[in-house]
Short mmCIF file of C-alpha atoms in Angstrom, two decimals:
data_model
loop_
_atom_site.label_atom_id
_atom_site.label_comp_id
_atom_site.label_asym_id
_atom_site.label_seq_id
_atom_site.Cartn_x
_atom_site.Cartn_y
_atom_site.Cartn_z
CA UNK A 1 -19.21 -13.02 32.44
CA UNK A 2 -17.72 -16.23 32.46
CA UNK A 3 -13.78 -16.74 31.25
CA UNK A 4 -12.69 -13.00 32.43
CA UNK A 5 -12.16 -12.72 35.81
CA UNK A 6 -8.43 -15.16 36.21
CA UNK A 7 -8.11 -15.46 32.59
CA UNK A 8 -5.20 -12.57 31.93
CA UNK A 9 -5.02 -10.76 28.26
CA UNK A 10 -1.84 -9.29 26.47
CA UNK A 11 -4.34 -6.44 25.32
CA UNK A 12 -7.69 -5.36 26.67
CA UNK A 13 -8.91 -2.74 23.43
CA UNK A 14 -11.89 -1.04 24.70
CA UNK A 15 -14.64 0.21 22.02
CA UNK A 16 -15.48 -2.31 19.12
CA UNK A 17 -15.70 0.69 16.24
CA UNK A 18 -13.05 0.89 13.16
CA UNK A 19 -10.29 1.55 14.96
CA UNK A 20 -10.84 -0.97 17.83
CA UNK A 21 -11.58 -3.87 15.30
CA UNK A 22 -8.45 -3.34 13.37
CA UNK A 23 -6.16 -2.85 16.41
CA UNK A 24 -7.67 -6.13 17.57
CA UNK A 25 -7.53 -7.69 14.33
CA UNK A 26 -3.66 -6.66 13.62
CA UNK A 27 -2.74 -7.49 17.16
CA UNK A 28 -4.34 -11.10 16.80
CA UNK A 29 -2.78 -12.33 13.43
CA UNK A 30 0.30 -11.35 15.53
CA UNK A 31 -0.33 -13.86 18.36
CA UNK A 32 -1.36 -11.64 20.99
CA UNK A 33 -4.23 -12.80 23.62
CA UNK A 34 -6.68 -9.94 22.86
CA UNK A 35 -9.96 -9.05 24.68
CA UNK A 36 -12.04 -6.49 22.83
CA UNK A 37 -14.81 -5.18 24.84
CA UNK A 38 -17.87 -2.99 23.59
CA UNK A 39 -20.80 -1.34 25.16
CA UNK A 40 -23.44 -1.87 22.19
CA UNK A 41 -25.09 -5.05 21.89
CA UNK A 42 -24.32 -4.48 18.24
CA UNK A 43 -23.16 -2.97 15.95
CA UNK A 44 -25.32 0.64 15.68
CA UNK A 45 -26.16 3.60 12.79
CA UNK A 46 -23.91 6.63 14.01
CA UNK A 47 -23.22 10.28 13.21
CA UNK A 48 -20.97 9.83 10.19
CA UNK A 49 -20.52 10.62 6.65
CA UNK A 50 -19.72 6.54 5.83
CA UNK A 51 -17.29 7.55 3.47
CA UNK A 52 -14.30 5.36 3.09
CA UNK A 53 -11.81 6.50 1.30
CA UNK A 54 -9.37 5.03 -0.70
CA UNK A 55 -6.21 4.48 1.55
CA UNK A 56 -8.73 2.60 3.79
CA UNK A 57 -9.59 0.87 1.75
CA UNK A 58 -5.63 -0.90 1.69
CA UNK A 59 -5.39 -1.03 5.39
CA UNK A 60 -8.48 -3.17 5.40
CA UNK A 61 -7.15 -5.43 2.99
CA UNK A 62 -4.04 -5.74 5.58
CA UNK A 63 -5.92 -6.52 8.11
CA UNK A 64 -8.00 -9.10 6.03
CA UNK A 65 -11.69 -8.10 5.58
CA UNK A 66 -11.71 -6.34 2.32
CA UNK A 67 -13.88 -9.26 0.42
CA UNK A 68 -16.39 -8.90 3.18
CA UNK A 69 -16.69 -5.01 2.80
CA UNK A 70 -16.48 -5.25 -1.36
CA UNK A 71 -19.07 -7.87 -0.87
CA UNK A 72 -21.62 -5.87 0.93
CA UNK A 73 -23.95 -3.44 -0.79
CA UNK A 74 -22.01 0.08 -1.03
CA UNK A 75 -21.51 2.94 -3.48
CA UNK A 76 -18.45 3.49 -4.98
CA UNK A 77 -17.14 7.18 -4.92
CA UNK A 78 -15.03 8.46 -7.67
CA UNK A 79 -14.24 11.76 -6.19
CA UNK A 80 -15.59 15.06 -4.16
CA UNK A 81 -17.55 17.57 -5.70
CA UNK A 82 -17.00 20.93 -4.40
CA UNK A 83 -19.67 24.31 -4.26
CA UNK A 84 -19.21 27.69 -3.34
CA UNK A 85 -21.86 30.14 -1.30
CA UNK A 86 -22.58 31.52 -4.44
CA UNK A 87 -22.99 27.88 -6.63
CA UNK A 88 -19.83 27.52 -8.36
CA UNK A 89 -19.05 24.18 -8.74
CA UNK A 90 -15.80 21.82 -8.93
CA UNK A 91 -15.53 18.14 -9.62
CA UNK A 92 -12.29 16.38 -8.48
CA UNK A 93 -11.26 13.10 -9.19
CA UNK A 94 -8.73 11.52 -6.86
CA UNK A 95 -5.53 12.03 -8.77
CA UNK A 96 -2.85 8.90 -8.99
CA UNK A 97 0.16 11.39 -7.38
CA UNK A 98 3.38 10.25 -8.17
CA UNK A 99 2.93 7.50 -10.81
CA UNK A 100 -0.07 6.41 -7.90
CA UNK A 101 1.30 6.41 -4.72
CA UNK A 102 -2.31 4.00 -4.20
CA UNK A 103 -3.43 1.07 -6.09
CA UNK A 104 -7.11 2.29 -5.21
CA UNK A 105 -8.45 4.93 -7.01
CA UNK A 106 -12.33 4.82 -5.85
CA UNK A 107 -13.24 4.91 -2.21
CA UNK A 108 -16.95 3.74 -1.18
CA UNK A 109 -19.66 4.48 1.15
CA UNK A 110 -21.83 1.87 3.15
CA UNK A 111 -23.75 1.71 6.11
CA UNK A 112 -21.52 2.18 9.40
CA UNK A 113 -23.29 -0.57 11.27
CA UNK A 114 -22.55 -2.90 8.66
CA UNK A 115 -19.13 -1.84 7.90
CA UNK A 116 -18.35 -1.88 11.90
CA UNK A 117 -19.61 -5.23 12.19
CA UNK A 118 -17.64 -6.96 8.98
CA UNK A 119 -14.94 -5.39 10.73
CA UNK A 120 -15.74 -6.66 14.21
CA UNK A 121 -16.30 -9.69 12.84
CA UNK A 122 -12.47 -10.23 11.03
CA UNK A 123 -11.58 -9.43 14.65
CA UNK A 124 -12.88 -12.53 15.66
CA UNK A 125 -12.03 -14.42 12.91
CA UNK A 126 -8.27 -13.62 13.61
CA UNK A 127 -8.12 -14.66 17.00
CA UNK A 128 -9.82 -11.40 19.32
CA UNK A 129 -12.35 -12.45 22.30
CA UNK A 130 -15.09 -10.20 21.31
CA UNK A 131 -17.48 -9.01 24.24
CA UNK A 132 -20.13 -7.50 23.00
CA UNK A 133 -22.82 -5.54 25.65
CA UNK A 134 -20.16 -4.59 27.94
CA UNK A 135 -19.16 -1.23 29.36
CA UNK A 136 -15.81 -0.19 31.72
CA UNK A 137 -16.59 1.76 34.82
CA UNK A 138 -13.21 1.31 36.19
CA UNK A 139 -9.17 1.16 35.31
CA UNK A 140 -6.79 0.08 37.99
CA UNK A 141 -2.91 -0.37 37.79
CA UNK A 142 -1.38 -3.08 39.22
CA UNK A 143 2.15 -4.63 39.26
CA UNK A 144 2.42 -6.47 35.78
CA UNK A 145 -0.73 -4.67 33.98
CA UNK A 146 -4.13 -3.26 34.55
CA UNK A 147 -7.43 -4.62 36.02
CA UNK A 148 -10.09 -3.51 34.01
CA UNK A 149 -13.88 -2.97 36.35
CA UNK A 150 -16.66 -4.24 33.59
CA UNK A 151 -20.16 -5.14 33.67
CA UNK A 152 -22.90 -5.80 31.32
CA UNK A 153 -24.15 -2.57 29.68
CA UNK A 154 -27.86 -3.55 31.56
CA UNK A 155 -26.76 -4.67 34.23
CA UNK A 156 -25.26 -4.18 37.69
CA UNK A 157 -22.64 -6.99 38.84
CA UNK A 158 -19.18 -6.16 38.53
CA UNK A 159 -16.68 -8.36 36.79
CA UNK A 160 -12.90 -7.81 35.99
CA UNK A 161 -10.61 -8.76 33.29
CA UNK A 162 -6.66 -8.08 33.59
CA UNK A 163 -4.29 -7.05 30.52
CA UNK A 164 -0.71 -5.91 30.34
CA UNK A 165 -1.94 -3.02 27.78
CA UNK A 166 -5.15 -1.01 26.96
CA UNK A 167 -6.15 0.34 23.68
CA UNK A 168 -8.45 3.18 24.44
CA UNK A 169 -10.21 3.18 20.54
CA UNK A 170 -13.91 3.86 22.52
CA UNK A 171 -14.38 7.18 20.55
CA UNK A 172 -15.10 10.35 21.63
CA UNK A 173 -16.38 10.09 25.32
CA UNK A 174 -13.40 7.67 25.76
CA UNK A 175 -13.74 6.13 29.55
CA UNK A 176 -10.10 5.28 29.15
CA UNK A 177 -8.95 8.75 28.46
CA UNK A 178 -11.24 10.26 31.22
CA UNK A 179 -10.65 7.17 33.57
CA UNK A 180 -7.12 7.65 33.21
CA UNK A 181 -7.09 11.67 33.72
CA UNK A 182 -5.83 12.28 30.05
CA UNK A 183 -9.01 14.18 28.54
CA UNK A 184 -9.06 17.93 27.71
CA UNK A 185 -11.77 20.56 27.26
CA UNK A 186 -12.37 21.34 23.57
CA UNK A 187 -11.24 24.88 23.07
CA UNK A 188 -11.83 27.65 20.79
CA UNK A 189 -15.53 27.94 18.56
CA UNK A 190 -17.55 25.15 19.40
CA UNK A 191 -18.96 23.07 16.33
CA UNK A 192 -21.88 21.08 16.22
CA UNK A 193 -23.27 18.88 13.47
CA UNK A 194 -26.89 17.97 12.79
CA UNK A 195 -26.93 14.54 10.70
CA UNK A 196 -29.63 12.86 9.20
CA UNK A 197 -31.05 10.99 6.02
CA UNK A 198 -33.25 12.58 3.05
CA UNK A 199 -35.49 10.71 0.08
CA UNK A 200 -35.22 12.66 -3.52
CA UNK A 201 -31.96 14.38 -3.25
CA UNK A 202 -31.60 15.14 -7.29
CA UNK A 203 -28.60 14.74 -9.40
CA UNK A 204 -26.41 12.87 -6.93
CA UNK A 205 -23.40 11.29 -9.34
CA UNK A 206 -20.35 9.22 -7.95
CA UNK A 207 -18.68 11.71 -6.31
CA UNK A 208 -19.54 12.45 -2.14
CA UNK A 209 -19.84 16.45 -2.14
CA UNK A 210 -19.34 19.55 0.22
CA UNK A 211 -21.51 22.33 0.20
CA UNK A 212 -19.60 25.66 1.82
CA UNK A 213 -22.19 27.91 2.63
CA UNK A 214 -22.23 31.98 3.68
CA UNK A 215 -20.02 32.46 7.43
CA UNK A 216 -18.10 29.03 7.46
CA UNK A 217 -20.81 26.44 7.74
CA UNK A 218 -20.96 23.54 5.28
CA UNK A 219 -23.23 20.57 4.08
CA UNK A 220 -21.43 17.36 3.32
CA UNK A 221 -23.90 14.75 1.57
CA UNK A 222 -22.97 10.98 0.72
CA UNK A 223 -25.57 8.98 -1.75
CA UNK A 224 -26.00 5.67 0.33
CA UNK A 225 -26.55 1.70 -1.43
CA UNK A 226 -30.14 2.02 -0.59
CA UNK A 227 -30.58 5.70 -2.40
CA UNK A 228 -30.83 7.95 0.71
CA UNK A 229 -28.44 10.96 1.00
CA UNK A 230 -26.17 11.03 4.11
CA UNK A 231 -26.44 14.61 5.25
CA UNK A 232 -23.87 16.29 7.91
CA UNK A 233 -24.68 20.02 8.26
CA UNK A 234 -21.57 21.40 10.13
CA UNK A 235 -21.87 25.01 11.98
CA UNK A 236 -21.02 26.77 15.29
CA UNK A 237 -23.08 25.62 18.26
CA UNK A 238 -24.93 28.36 18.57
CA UNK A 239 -26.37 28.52 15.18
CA UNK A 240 -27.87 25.23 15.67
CA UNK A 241 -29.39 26.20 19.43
CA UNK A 242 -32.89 26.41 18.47
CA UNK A 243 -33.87 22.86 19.53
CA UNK A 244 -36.48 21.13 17.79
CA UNK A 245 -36.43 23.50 14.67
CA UNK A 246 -33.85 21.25 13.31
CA UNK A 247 -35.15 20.58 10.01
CA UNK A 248 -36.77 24.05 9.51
CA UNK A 249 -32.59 25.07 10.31
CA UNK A 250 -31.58 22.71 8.03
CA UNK A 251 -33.89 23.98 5.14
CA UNK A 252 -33.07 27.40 5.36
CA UNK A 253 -29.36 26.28 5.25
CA UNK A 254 -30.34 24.48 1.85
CA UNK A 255 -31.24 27.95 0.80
CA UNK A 256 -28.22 29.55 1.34
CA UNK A 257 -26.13 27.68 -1.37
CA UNK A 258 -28.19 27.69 -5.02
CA UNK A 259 -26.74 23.87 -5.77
CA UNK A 260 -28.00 22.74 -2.94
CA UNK A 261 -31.30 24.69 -2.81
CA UNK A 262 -31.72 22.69 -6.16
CA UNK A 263 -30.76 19.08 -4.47
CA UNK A 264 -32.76 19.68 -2.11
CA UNK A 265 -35.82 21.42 -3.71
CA UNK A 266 -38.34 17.73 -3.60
CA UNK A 267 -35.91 16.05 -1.30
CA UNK A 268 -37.99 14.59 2.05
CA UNK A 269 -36.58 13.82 5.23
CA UNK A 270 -36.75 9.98 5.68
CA UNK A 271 -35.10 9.61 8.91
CA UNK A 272 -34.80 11.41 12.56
CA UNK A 273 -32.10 14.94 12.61
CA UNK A 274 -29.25 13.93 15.36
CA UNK A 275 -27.31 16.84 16.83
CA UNK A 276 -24.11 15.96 18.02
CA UNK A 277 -21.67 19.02 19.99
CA UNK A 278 -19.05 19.28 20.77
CA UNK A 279 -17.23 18.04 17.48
CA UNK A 280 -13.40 18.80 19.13
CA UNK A 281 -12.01 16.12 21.31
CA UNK A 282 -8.64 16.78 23.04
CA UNK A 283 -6.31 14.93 24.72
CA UNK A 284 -3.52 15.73 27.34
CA UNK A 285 -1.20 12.82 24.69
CA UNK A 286 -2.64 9.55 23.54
CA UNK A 287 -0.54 7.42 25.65
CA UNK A 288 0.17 6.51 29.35
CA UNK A 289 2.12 3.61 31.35
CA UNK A 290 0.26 0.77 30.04
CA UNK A 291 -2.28 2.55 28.21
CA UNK A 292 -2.76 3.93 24.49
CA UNK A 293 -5.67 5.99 23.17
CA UNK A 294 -6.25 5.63 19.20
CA UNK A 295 -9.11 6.82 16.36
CA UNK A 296 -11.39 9.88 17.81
CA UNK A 297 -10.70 8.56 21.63
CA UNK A 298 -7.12 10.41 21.28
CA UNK A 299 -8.71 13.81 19.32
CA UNK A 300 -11.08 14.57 16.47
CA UNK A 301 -11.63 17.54 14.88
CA UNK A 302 -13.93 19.50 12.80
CA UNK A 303 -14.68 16.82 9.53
CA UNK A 304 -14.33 18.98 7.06
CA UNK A 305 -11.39 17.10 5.49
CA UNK A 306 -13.93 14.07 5.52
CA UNK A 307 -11.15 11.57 6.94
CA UNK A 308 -12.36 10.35 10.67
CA UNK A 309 -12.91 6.73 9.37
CA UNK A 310 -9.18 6.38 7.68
CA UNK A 311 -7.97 8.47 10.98
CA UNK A 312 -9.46 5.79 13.61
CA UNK A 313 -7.60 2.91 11.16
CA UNK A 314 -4.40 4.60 10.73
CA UNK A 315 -3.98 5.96 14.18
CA UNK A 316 -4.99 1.66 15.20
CA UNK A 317 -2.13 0.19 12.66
CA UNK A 318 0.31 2.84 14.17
CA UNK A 319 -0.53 1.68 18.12
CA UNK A 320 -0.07 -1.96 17.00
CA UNK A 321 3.30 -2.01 15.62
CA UNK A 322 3.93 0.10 18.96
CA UNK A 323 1.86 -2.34 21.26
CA UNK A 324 3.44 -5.32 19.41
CA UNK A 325 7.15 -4.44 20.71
CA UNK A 326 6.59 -2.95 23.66
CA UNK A 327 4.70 -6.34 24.96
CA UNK A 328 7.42 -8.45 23.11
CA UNK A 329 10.09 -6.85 25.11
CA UNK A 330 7.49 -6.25 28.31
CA UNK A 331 8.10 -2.38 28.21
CA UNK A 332 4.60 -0.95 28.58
CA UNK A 333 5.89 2.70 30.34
CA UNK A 334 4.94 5.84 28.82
CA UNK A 335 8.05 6.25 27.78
CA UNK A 336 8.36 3.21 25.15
CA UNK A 337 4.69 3.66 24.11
CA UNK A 338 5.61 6.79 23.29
CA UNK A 339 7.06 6.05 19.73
CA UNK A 340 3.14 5.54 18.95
CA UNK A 341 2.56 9.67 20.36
CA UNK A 342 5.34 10.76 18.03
CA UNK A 343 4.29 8.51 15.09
CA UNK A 344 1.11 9.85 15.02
CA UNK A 345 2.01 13.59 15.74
CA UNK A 346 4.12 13.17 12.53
CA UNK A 347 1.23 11.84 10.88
CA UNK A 348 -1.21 14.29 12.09
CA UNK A 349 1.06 17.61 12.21
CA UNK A 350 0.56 18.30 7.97
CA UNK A 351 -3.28 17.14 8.57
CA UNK A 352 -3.39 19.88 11.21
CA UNK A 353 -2.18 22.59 8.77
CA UNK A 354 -4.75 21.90 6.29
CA UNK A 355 -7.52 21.48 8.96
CA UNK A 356 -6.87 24.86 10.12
CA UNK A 357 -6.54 26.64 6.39
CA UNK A 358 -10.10 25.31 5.56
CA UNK A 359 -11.40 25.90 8.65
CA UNK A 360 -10.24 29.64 8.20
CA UNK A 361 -11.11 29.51 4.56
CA UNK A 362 -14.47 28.47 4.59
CA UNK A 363 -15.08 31.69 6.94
CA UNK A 364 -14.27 34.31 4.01
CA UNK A 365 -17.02 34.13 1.38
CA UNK A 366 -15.05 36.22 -0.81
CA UNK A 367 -11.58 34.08 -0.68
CA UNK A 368 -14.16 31.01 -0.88
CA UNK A 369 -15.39 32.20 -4.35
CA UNK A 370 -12.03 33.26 -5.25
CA UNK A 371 -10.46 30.56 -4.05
CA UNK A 372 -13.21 28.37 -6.05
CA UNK A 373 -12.56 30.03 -9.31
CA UNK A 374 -8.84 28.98 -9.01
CA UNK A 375 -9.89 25.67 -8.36
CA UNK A 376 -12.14 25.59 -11.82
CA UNK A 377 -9.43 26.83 -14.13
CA UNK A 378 -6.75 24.20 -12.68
CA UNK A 379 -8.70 21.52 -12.23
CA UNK A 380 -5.39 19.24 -11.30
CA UNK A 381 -5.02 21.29 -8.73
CA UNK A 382 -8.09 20.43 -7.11
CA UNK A 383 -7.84 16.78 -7.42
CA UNK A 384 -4.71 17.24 -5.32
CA UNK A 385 -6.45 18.14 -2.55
CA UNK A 386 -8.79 15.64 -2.46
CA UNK A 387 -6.01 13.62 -2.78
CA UNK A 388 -4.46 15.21 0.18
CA UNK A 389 -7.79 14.44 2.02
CA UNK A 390 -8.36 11.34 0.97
CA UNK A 391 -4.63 10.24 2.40
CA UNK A 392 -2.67 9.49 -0.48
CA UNK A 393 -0.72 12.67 -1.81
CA UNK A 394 1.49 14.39 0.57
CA UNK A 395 1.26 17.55 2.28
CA UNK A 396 4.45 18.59 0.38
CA UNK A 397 2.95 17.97 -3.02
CA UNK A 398 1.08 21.24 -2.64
CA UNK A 399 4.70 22.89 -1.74
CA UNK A 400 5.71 22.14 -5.57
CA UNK A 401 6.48 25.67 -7.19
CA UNK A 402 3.91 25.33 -10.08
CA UNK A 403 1.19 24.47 -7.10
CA UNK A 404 1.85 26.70 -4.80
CA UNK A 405 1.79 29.72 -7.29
CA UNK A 406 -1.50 29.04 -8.46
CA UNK A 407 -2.73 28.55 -4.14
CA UNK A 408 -1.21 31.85 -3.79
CA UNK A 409 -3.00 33.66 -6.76
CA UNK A 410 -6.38 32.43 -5.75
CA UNK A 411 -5.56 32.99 -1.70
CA UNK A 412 -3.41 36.35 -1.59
CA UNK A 413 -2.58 36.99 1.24
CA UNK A 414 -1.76 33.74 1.86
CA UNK A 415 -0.77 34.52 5.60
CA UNK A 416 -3.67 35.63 6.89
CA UNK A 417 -5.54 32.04 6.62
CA UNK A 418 -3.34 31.66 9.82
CA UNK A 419 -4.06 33.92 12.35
#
């Protein structure tokens, strides 16, 4: 591939997804020389929910390619709508907290190949040498930055391109982190989703929803621009083992939750059931001498706070303000990239908290429903979790005394969520 091989880079970002884009994107309108390389020969459908939610919405702006996305066909989403095992119901708007910490108060769903590629594409446009159809096999360090072993995703003959920094942002089966020893087994319950497309879902509105259902798995559905649903079905591996009975799982999961068995009742499967497991990815820490891992490449978890597409663009801002000093002042050790490691651990730590009281939440039917009814008679109170989820309210704004005191009434005891 012609221009690589003696041409050296400030940054080489590796994956071409949200969070490599805007990396690329930020790091460009900076100055910076950056190479983005990505295996796909385009931009392709994944396993995702396509929501965007409103905070994302403001860091695309930043980065310059919000009148391309608000341009494109999409859905605007107003809110979640919430359902118990049992079919209660709640419909949460998300809230303006604090006189509206965010001038957006509607997120939006689109296709992920087109969002990734408006996104790829503002790359370009601000300065980033895209490479599309191009994988890394190999990561070596040398005196003054890395030498990066590429060749074309179909093809054999080795190439190399040199940068001072890599941006791991390649998703979960990161070849940076494993390349550069920093991947970890998932641990714990192992969670799989099956994800797929149905015709005739009834009485979608504007709001995305999640379906809890009986034992802790859940059914998150997204109306898409073209009038498909978006379905993620979310359970333990082992629930979803029988291969090949995918949909007939899938139906009988429908079943289990009476506002879904009635969304569902005509609905037709219009596209192919993908099974993707494990859902954890783990890191050893998302940084290295020369090297930074961002978006689902440095750790994903179980979805059920809906937020991997804001994660992979937060977690890409946060690594270029890092990246941006530590090549102005040419201190690329682990130790000065690792102001990135502790931004995002501050960042993540509250996200953590809640992760792990829904996760152990949606595994008591009986909190669920109670939990539910609390939820119906103080309807602000749901709004602020969405609000929470959607990135905008604070952790600490369910630590207000008024707040807390109704969490506690609808979850006592309150300690065991954490085990």
């Amino acid at each position: 591939m012609p221009g690589l091989d003696h041409q050296p880079f400030d940054i080489a970002i590796v994956g071409g997804g949200p969070a490599g884009s805007a990396a690329a994107a930020a790091l460009a309108r900076r100055g910076w020389n950056v190479l983005l390389l990505e295996k796909s020969p385009a931009p392709a459908p994944k396993i995702c929910g396509e929501f965007v939610c409103p905070r994302a919405l403001e860091i695309i702006e930043e980065i310059g390619a919000l009148s391309e996305i608000e341009a494109e066909p999409h859905r605007q989403v107003a809110g979640m709508l919430l359902s118990t095992p049992r079919g209660l119901h709640i419909e949460t708007s998300f809230p303006a907290y604090g006189g509206a910490l965010s001038v957006r108060r509607l997120g939006l769903s689109m296709p992920r190949n087109r969002f990734d590629g408006i996104l790829l594409e503002n790359a370009r446009r601000q300065g980033a040498d895209i490479r599309l159809g191009t994988r890394l096999s190999g990561i070596r360090m040398e005196r003054g930055g890395a030498v990066l072993t590429l060749a074309a995703s179909h093809g054999r003959t080795a190439f190399q391109a040199r940068a001072r920094l890599v941006i791991g942002a390649d998703g979960r089966a990161s070849s940076v982190s494993r390349l550069m020893g920093l991947s970890l087994p998932p641990r714990g319950r192992v969670r799989a989703v099956a994800h797929t497309y149905f015709e005739g879902v009834r009485g979608m509105g504007e709001r995305g929803e999640m379906h809890i259902l009986p034992g802790g798995a859940y059914c998150a559905l997204d109306q898409t621009p073209a009038g498909l649903c978006n379905v993620s079905y979310v359970d333990d591996l082992e629930a979803l083992r029988p291969w090949r009975r995918e949909e007939a799982l899938l139906r009988e999961a429908f079943g289990r939750n009476p506002l879904l068995r009635e969304r569902f009742s005509s609905a037709k499967r219009a596209r192919p059931i993908r099974v993707l497991a494990p859902l954890q990815v783990r890191s050893k820490r998302p940084v290295a001498d020369r090297v930074m891992l961002v978006g689902d490449a440095a750790g994903f978890y179980d979805p059920f706070t809906g937020e991997g597409i804001y994660a992979a663009l937060r977690t890409a801002m946060m690594a270029a303000e890092v990246a941006d000093e530590a090549l102005a002042g040419d201190r690329l050790s682990v130790r000065t990239l690792a102001r990135y490691e502790s931004m995002r651990a501050k960042w993540m730590g509250p996200k953590l908290l809640v992760w792990r009281f829904f996760q152990s939440l949606i595994r008591r039917d009986r909190l669920v429903e109670r939990f539910g009814r609390e939820l119906a008679r103080h309807p602000e109170i749901g709004d602020l979790l969405v609000g929470l989820t959607g990135n905008y309210v604070p952790p600490r704004a369910l630590l207000q005394p008024s707040v807390l005191a109704r969490l506690v009434a609808g979850l006592v005891p309150f300690a065991s969520f954490f085990p």
